[in-house]
């Protein structure tokens, strides 16, 4: 019998969970359906994950919904994803308000179709005072692009003499990332059996625990998030320290 705890310790809940929601296409294919069918069925997984995360006291949930590389997919699929984003945000707004979900986005949002930008802006504005959980959608997001962007903006400040080179530190870099208002990631989950980071939150995951599961995203449910958190809680996060230092709270 395993000696590992099988109930979640509410005092050790990861504050920020990031998820690479992978496997929608394969899920649909297994059912003899088009890939878009998988994306549509991903919404139940998103809803259930966000609800359970919120119930447990997770402060931040960040979902990789569309990467900079995803623009290279067939136009039909890109259009379907964008329209799914718009309809979902509109449909879920009353639920976001009822559940006090604050919606946020990261990525090159100006690259999205105008309609998606408008809907996203409205939902972010309407939910801005909600406090239970911050639900961030990474859209047209790429971590390298984010870092390049931050370097450009910091460089401009140096050139304009608004910032001295010597003052550049981790905090300044953090403040120039799309995630300036989010804490570091504690737990990163990727579904579908792939074990890669795929250009997601590279800077913010420096000390994150990584959890990989074979479950395809549309099948991801409360019990899978439970398993990921149990696994996280059984790990020792040392941040470069020794086990002894962690035990003695140094
Ligand atoms: C990965 O599966 C998933 C995506 C690239 C898109 C994620 C989108 C959603 C979960 C739904 C839409 C989101 C919102 C916010 C409404 P894949 O297509 O790469 O699957 P595969 O690896 O099996 O081909």
Tab-separated table of C-alpha atoms and ligand atoms in Angstrom:
chain	number	residue	atom	x	y	z
A	1	UNK	CA	0.000	0.000	0.000
A	2	UNK	CA	1.259	3.486	-0.813
A	3	UNK	CA	2.294	5.674	2.122
A	4	UNK	CA	1.641	8.821	0.107
A	5	UNK	CA	-1.236	11.005	1.313
A	6	UNK	CA	-4.380	10.587	-0.754
A	7	UNK	CA	-6.156	13.704	0.333
A	8	UNK	CA	-5.240	17.206	-0.679
A	9	UNK	CA	-3.491	19.364	1.915
A	10	UNK	CA	-5.340	22.660	1.650
A	11	UNK	CA	-2.356	24.451	3.188
A	12	UNK	CA	-0.122	23.449	0.273
A	13	UNK	CA	-2.253	24.315	-2.707
A	14	UNK	CA	-0.238	25.541	-5.721
A	15	UNK	CA	-1.052	29.222	-6.097
A	16	UNK	CA	-0.495	29.274	-9.846
A	17	UNK	CA	-1.280	26.327	-12.115
A	18	UNK	CA	-0.512	26.522	-15.839
A	19	UNK	CA	-1.892	23.970	-18.277
A	20	UNK	CA	-0.901	22.937	-21.787
A	21	UNK	CA	-4.258	21.577	-22.941
A	22	UNK	CA	-3.016	19.071	-25.483
A	23	UNK	CA	-4.676	16.190	-27.336
A	24	UNK	CA	-7.915	17.685	-28.663
A	25	UNK	CA	-7.135	16.596	-32.226
A	26	UNK	CA	-6.252	13.041	-31.248
A	27	UNK	CA	-9.351	12.784	-29.052
A	28	UNK	CA	-11.552	13.736	-32.011
A	29	UNK	CA	-9.690	11.415	-34.388
A	30	UNK	CA	-10.199	8.484	-32.019
A	31	UNK	CA	-13.917	9.136	-32.364
A	32	UNK	CA	-13.721	9.410	-36.143
A	33	UNK	CA	-14.462	13.128	-35.973
A	34	UNK	CA	-12.809	16.346	-37.212
A	35	UNK	CA	-10.204	18.055	-34.993
A	36	UNK	CA	-12.573	20.946	-34.238
A	37	UNK	CA	-14.892	18.493	-32.501
A	38	UNK	CA	-12.054	17.960	-30.012
A	39	UNK	CA	-11.669	21.699	-29.406
A	40	UNK	CA	-15.409	22.020	-28.759
A	41	UNK	CA	-15.284	19.181	-26.274
A	42	UNK	CA	-12.341	20.828	-24.538
A	43	UNK	CA	-14.686	23.349	-22.980
A	44	UNK	CA	-16.141	20.953	-20.397
A	45	UNK	CA	-12.595	20.182	-19.273
A	46	UNK	CA	-11.815	23.894	-18.958
A	47	UNK	CA	-14.982	24.546	-16.954
A	48	UNK	CA	-14.492	21.600	-14.619
A	49	UNK	CA	-10.793	22.360	-14.076
A	50	UNK	CA	-11.420	26.039	-13.368
A	51	UNK	CA	-14.268	25.228	-10.964
A	52	UNK	CA	-12.281	22.660	-9.004
A	53	UNK	CA	-9.138	24.830	-8.941
A	54	UNK	CA	-11.191	27.702	-7.595
A	55	UNK	CA	-12.864	25.483	-4.988
A	56	UNK	CA	-9.437	24.360	-3.737
A	57	UNK	CA	-8.179	27.931	-3.445
A	58	UNK	CA	-5.849	28.020	-6.445
A	59	UNK	CA	-5.326	31.740	-7.064
A	60	UNK	CA	-4.255	31.644	-10.700
A	61	UNK	CA	-5.037	29.260	-13.534
A	62	UNK	CA	-3.330	29.911	-16.876
A	63	UNK	CA	-4.399	28.005	-19.981
A	64	UNK	CA	-2.409	27.703	-23.196
A	65	UNK	CA	-5.296	28.214	-25.605
A	66	UNK	CA	-3.455	29.341	-28.756
A	67	UNK	CA	0.269	29.575	-29.396
A	68	UNK	CA	2.110	31.825	-31.855
A	69	UNK	CA	2.869	28.587	-33.773
A	70	UNK	CA	-0.841	27.670	-33.952
A	71	UNK	CA	-1.326	30.394	-36.609
A	72	UNK	CA	0.270	27.878	-39.003
A	73	UNK	CA	-2.667	25.476	-38.675
A	74	UNK	CA	-5.224	25.232	-41.517
A	75	UNK	CA	-7.303	28.408	-41.774
A	76	UNK	CA	-10.460	26.435	-41.100
A	77	UNK	CA	-9.139	25.282	-37.712
A	78	UNK	CA	-7.768	28.720	-36.764
A	79	UNK	CA	-11.111	30.334	-37.610
A	80	UNK	CA	-12.984	27.690	-35.621
A	81	UNK	CA	-10.756	28.237	-32.570
A	82	UNK	CA	-11.214	32.015	-32.753
A	83	UNK	CA	-14.965	31.712	-33.066
A	84	UNK	CA	-15.037	29.208	-30.200
A	85	UNK	CA	-13.141	31.718	-28.090
A	86	UNK	CA	-15.670	34.465	-28.793
A	87	UNK	CA	-18.772	32.327	-28.203
A	88	UNK	CA	-17.298	30.768	-25.059
A	89	UNK	CA	-16.307	34.064	-23.482
A	90	UNK	CA	-19.742	35.542	-24.182
A	91	UNK	CA	-21.605	32.491	-22.960
A	92	UNK	CA	-19.534	32.087	-19.812
A	93	UNK	CA	-19.561	35.741	-18.726
A	94	UNK	CA	-22.551	35.357	-16.357
A	95	UNK	CA	-20.841	32.303	-14.808
A	96	UNK	CA	-17.559	34.212	-14.444
A	97	UNK	CA	-19.482	36.888	-12.545
A	98	UNK	CA	-21.385	34.380	-10.402
A	99	UNK	CA	-18.187	32.485	-9.523
A	100	UNK	CA	-16.052	35.633	-9.154
A	101	UNK	CA	-13.614	34.627	-11.894
A	102	UNK	CA	-11.302	37.382	-13.077
A	103	UNK	CA	-10.470	36.839	-16.748
A	104	UNK	CA	-7.062	37.836	-18.039
A	105	UNK	CA	-5.053	37.262	-21.204
A	106	UNK	CA	-1.406	37.029	-22.183
A	107	UNK	CA	0.107	37.029	-25.651
A	108	UNK	CA	0.136	39.164	-28.782
A	109	UNK	CA	-3.555	39.977	-28.419
A	110	UNK	CA	-3.357	42.563	-31.215
A	111	UNK	CA	-2.810	39.644	-33.636
A	112	UNK	CA	-6.258	38.183	-32.884
A	113	UNK	CA	-9.240	38.944	-35.135
A	114	UNK	CA	-10.879	42.244	-34.150
A	115	UNK	CA	-14.013	40.492	-32.880
A	116	UNK	CA	-11.986	38.281	-30.542
A	117	UNK	CA	-10.017	41.286	-29.287
A	118	UNK	CA	-13.232	43.206	-28.591
A	119	UNK	CA	-14.950	40.342	-26.744
A	120	UNK	CA	-11.839	39.585	-24.727
A	121	UNK	CA	-11.423	43.240	-23.757
A	122	UNK	CA	-15.069	43.454	-22.648
A	123	UNK	CA	-14.902	40.281	-20.559
A	124	UNK	CA	-11.622	41.352	-18.951
A	125	UNK	CA	-13.118	44.757	-18.128
A	126	UNK	CA	-16.374	43.312	-16.732
A	127	UNK	CA	-14.608	40.747	-14.559
A	128	UNK	CA	-11.758	42.962	-13.374
A	129	UNK	CA	-13.032	43.287	-9.795
A	130	UNK	CA	-13.646	39.554	-9.331
A	131	UNK	CA	-11.367	38.019	-6.746
A	132	UNK	CA	-11.839	34.253	-6.372
A	133	UNK	CA	-9.506	33.081	-9.151
A	134	UNK	CA	-7.654	34.703	-12.048
A	135	UNK	CA	-8.224	32.721	-15.235
A	136	UNK	CA	-5.654	33.669	-17.848
A	137	UNK	CA	-5.946	32.639	-21.482
A	138	UNK	CA	-2.647	32.516	-23.348
A	139	UNK	CA	-3.621	33.566	-26.866
A	140	UNK	CA	-1.202	34.074	-29.730
A	141	UNK	CA	1.314	33.453	-26.992
A	142	UNK	CA	4.944	32.430	-27.334
A	143	UNK	CA	7.429	32.716	-24.495
A	144	UNK	CA	10.369	33.642	-26.712
A	145	UNK	CA	8.337	36.361	-28.393
A	146	UNK	CA	7.341	37.584	-24.925
A	147	UNK	CA	10.991	37.779	-23.859
A	148	UNK	CA	12.059	39.525	-27.088
A	149	UNK	CA	9.269	42.013	-26.542
A	150	UNK	CA	10.374	42.646	-22.964
A	151	UNK	CA	13.986	43.198	-24.075
A	152	UNK	CA	12.855	45.707	-26.698
A	153	UNK	CA	10.779	47.663	-24.189
A	154	UNK	CA	13.516	47.649	-21.576
A	155	UNK	CA	16.086	48.744	-24.190
A	156	UNK	CA	13.864	51.635	-25.239
A	157	UNK	CA	13.781	52.824	-21.626
A	158	UNK	CA	17.571	52.595	-21.416
A	159	UNK	CA	17.999	54.538	-24.663
A	160	UNK	CA	15.545	57.182	-23.433
A	161	UNK	CA	17.475	57.355	-20.160
A	162	UNK	CA	14.391	56.309	-18.169
A	163	UNK	CA	16.296	53.282	-16.847
A	164	UNK	CA	19.949	52.606	-15.982
A	165	UNK	CA	21.443	49.320	-17.220
A	166	UNK	CA	22.673	48.533	-13.708
A	167	UNK	CA	19.081	48.691	-12.428
A	168	UNK	CA	17.948	45.839	-14.716
A	169	UNK	CA	17.141	42.864	-12.511
A	170	UNK	CA	14.656	39.975	-12.414
A	171	UNK	CA	11.923	42.227	-11.101
A	172	UNK	CA	12.326	44.686	-13.979
A	173	UNK	CA	12.208	41.818	-16.477
A	174	UNK	CA	9.110	40.370	-14.765
A	175	UNK	CA	7.418	43.737	-15.035
A	176	UNK	CA	7.933	43.793	-18.801
A	177	UNK	CA	6.476	40.337	-19.484
A	178	UNK	CA	2.828	39.719	-20.409
A	179	UNK	CA	2.576	38.092	-16.992
A	180	UNK	CA	3.635	41.227	-15.078
A	181	UNK	CA	0.542	40.874	-12.865
A	182	UNK	CA	0.851	37.106	-12.254
A	183	UNK	CA	3.001	35.173	-9.771
A	184	UNK	CA	5.506	32.509	-10.894
A	185	UNK	CA	4.034	29.159	-11.938
A	186	UNK	CA	4.026	26.512	-9.179
A	187	UNK	CA	2.641	23.585	-11.147
A	188	UNK	CA	2.600	23.024	-14.907
A	189	UNK	CA	0.371	20.272	-16.263
A	190	UNK	CA	0.531	18.943	-19.814
A	191	UNK	CA	-1.993	16.444	-21.071
A	192	UNK	CA	-1.842	13.873	-23.873
A	193	UNK	CA	1.469	12.196	-23.031
A	194	UNK	CA	3.747	14.776	-24.678
A	195	UNK	CA	6.570	15.834	-22.386
A	196	UNK	CA	7.541	19.251	-23.691
A	197	UNK	CA	7.195	22.879	-22.650
A	198	UNK	CA	6.437	24.097	-26.201
A	199	UNK	CA	7.441	27.730	-25.707
A	200	UNK	CA	5.055	28.249	-22.771
A	201	UNK	CA	5.950	30.547	-19.846
A	202	UNK	CA	9.683	29.774	-20.047
A	203	UNK	CA	10.728	32.509	-17.612
A	204	UNK	CA	7.798	32.007	-15.245
A	205	UNK	CA	8.338	28.225	-14.940
A	206	UNK	CA	11.905	28.461	-13.652
A	207	UNK	CA	10.949	26.652	-10.422
A	208	UNK	CA	7.658	25.047	-11.422
A	209	UNK	CA	6.936	21.387	-10.819
A	210	UNK	CA	6.124	19.691	-14.108
A	211	UNK	CA	3.354	17.096	-14.318
A	212	UNK	CA	2.602	15.049	-17.417
A	213	UNK	CA	-0.434	12.846	-17.922
A	214	UNK	CA	-1.544	10.648	-20.825
A	215	UNK	CA	-5.137	11.852	-20.496
A	216	UNK	CA	-6.249	13.758	-23.594
A	217	UNK	CA	-7.443	17.260	-22.723
A	218	UNK	CA	-11.172	16.787	-23.543
A	219	UNK	CA	-11.193	13.887	-21.023
A	220	UNK	CA	-9.468	15.892	-18.269
A	221	UNK	CA	-11.689	16.102	-15.182
A	222	UNK	CA	-11.642	16.988	-11.499
A	223	UNK	CA	-10.048	13.624	-10.572
A	224	UNK	CA	-7.109	14.314	-12.913
A	225	UNK	CA	-6.474	17.725	-11.374
A	226	UNK	CA	-6.742	16.049	-7.961
A	227	UNK	CA	-4.030	13.529	-9.001
A	228	UNK	CA	-1.762	16.297	-10.298
A	229	UNK	CA	-2.061	18.262	-7.055
A	230	UNK	CA	-1.446	15.158	-4.912
A	231	UNK	CA	1.675	14.477	-6.974
A	232	UNK	CA	2.787	18.104	-6.554
A	233	UNK	CA	2.254	17.922	-2.808
A	234	UNK	CA	4.399	14.796	-2.565
A	235	UNK	CA	7.359	16.587	-4.084
A	236	UNK	CA	9.834	18.663	-2.162
A	237	UNK	CA	10.332	22.112	-3.630
A	238	UNK	CA	13.832	23.155	-2.621
A	239	UNK	CA	14.448	26.257	-4.778
A	240	UNK	CA	18.171	25.365	-4.764
A	241	UNK	CA	18.333	24.764	-0.996
A	242	UNK	CA	19.062	21.480	0.791
A	243	UNK	CA	16.371	19.216	2.273
A	244	UNK	CA	17.695	20.057	5.767
A	245	UNK	CA	17.275	23.785	5.176
A	246	UNK	CA	13.722	23.219	3.950
A	247	UNK	CA	12.914	21.060	7.018
A	248	UNK	CA	14.247	23.672	9.431
A	249	UNK	CA	12.428	26.460	7.564
A	250	UNK	CA	15.625	28.428	6.886
B	1	LIG	C1	-4.074	21.273	-28.375
B	1	LIG	O1	-4.646	20.135	-28.957
B	1	LIG	C2	-5.038	22.336	-28.243
B	1	LIG	C3	-4.999	23.528	-28.882
B	1	LIG	C4	-3.945	23.925	-29.828
B	1	LIG	C5	-6.028	24.533	-28.691
B	1	LIG	C6	-6.575	24.642	-27.304
B	1	LIG	C7	-7.950	25.126	-27.415
B	1	LIG	C8	-8.955	24.768	-26.608
B	1	LIG	C9	-8.741	23.927	-25.438
B	1	LIG	C10	-10.344	25.188	-26.868
B	1	LIG	C11	-10.587	26.607	-27.168
B	1	LIG	C12	-10.184	27.529	-26.093
B	1	LIG	C13	-10.936	28.506	-25.613
B	1	LIG	C14	-10.327	29.424	-24.644
B	1	LIG	C15	-12.331	28.704	-25.976
B	1	LIG	P1	-4.194	19.729	-30.404
B	1	LIG	O2	-5.180	20.302	-31.360
B	1	LIG	O3	-2.788	20.133	-30.646
B	1	LIG	O4	-4.344	18.177	-30.317
B	1	LIG	P2	-3.421	17.065	-30.971
B	1	LIG	O5	-2.045	17.257	-30.422
B	1	LIG	O6	-4.055	15.790	-30.519
B	1	LIG	O7	-3.476	17.263	-32.444
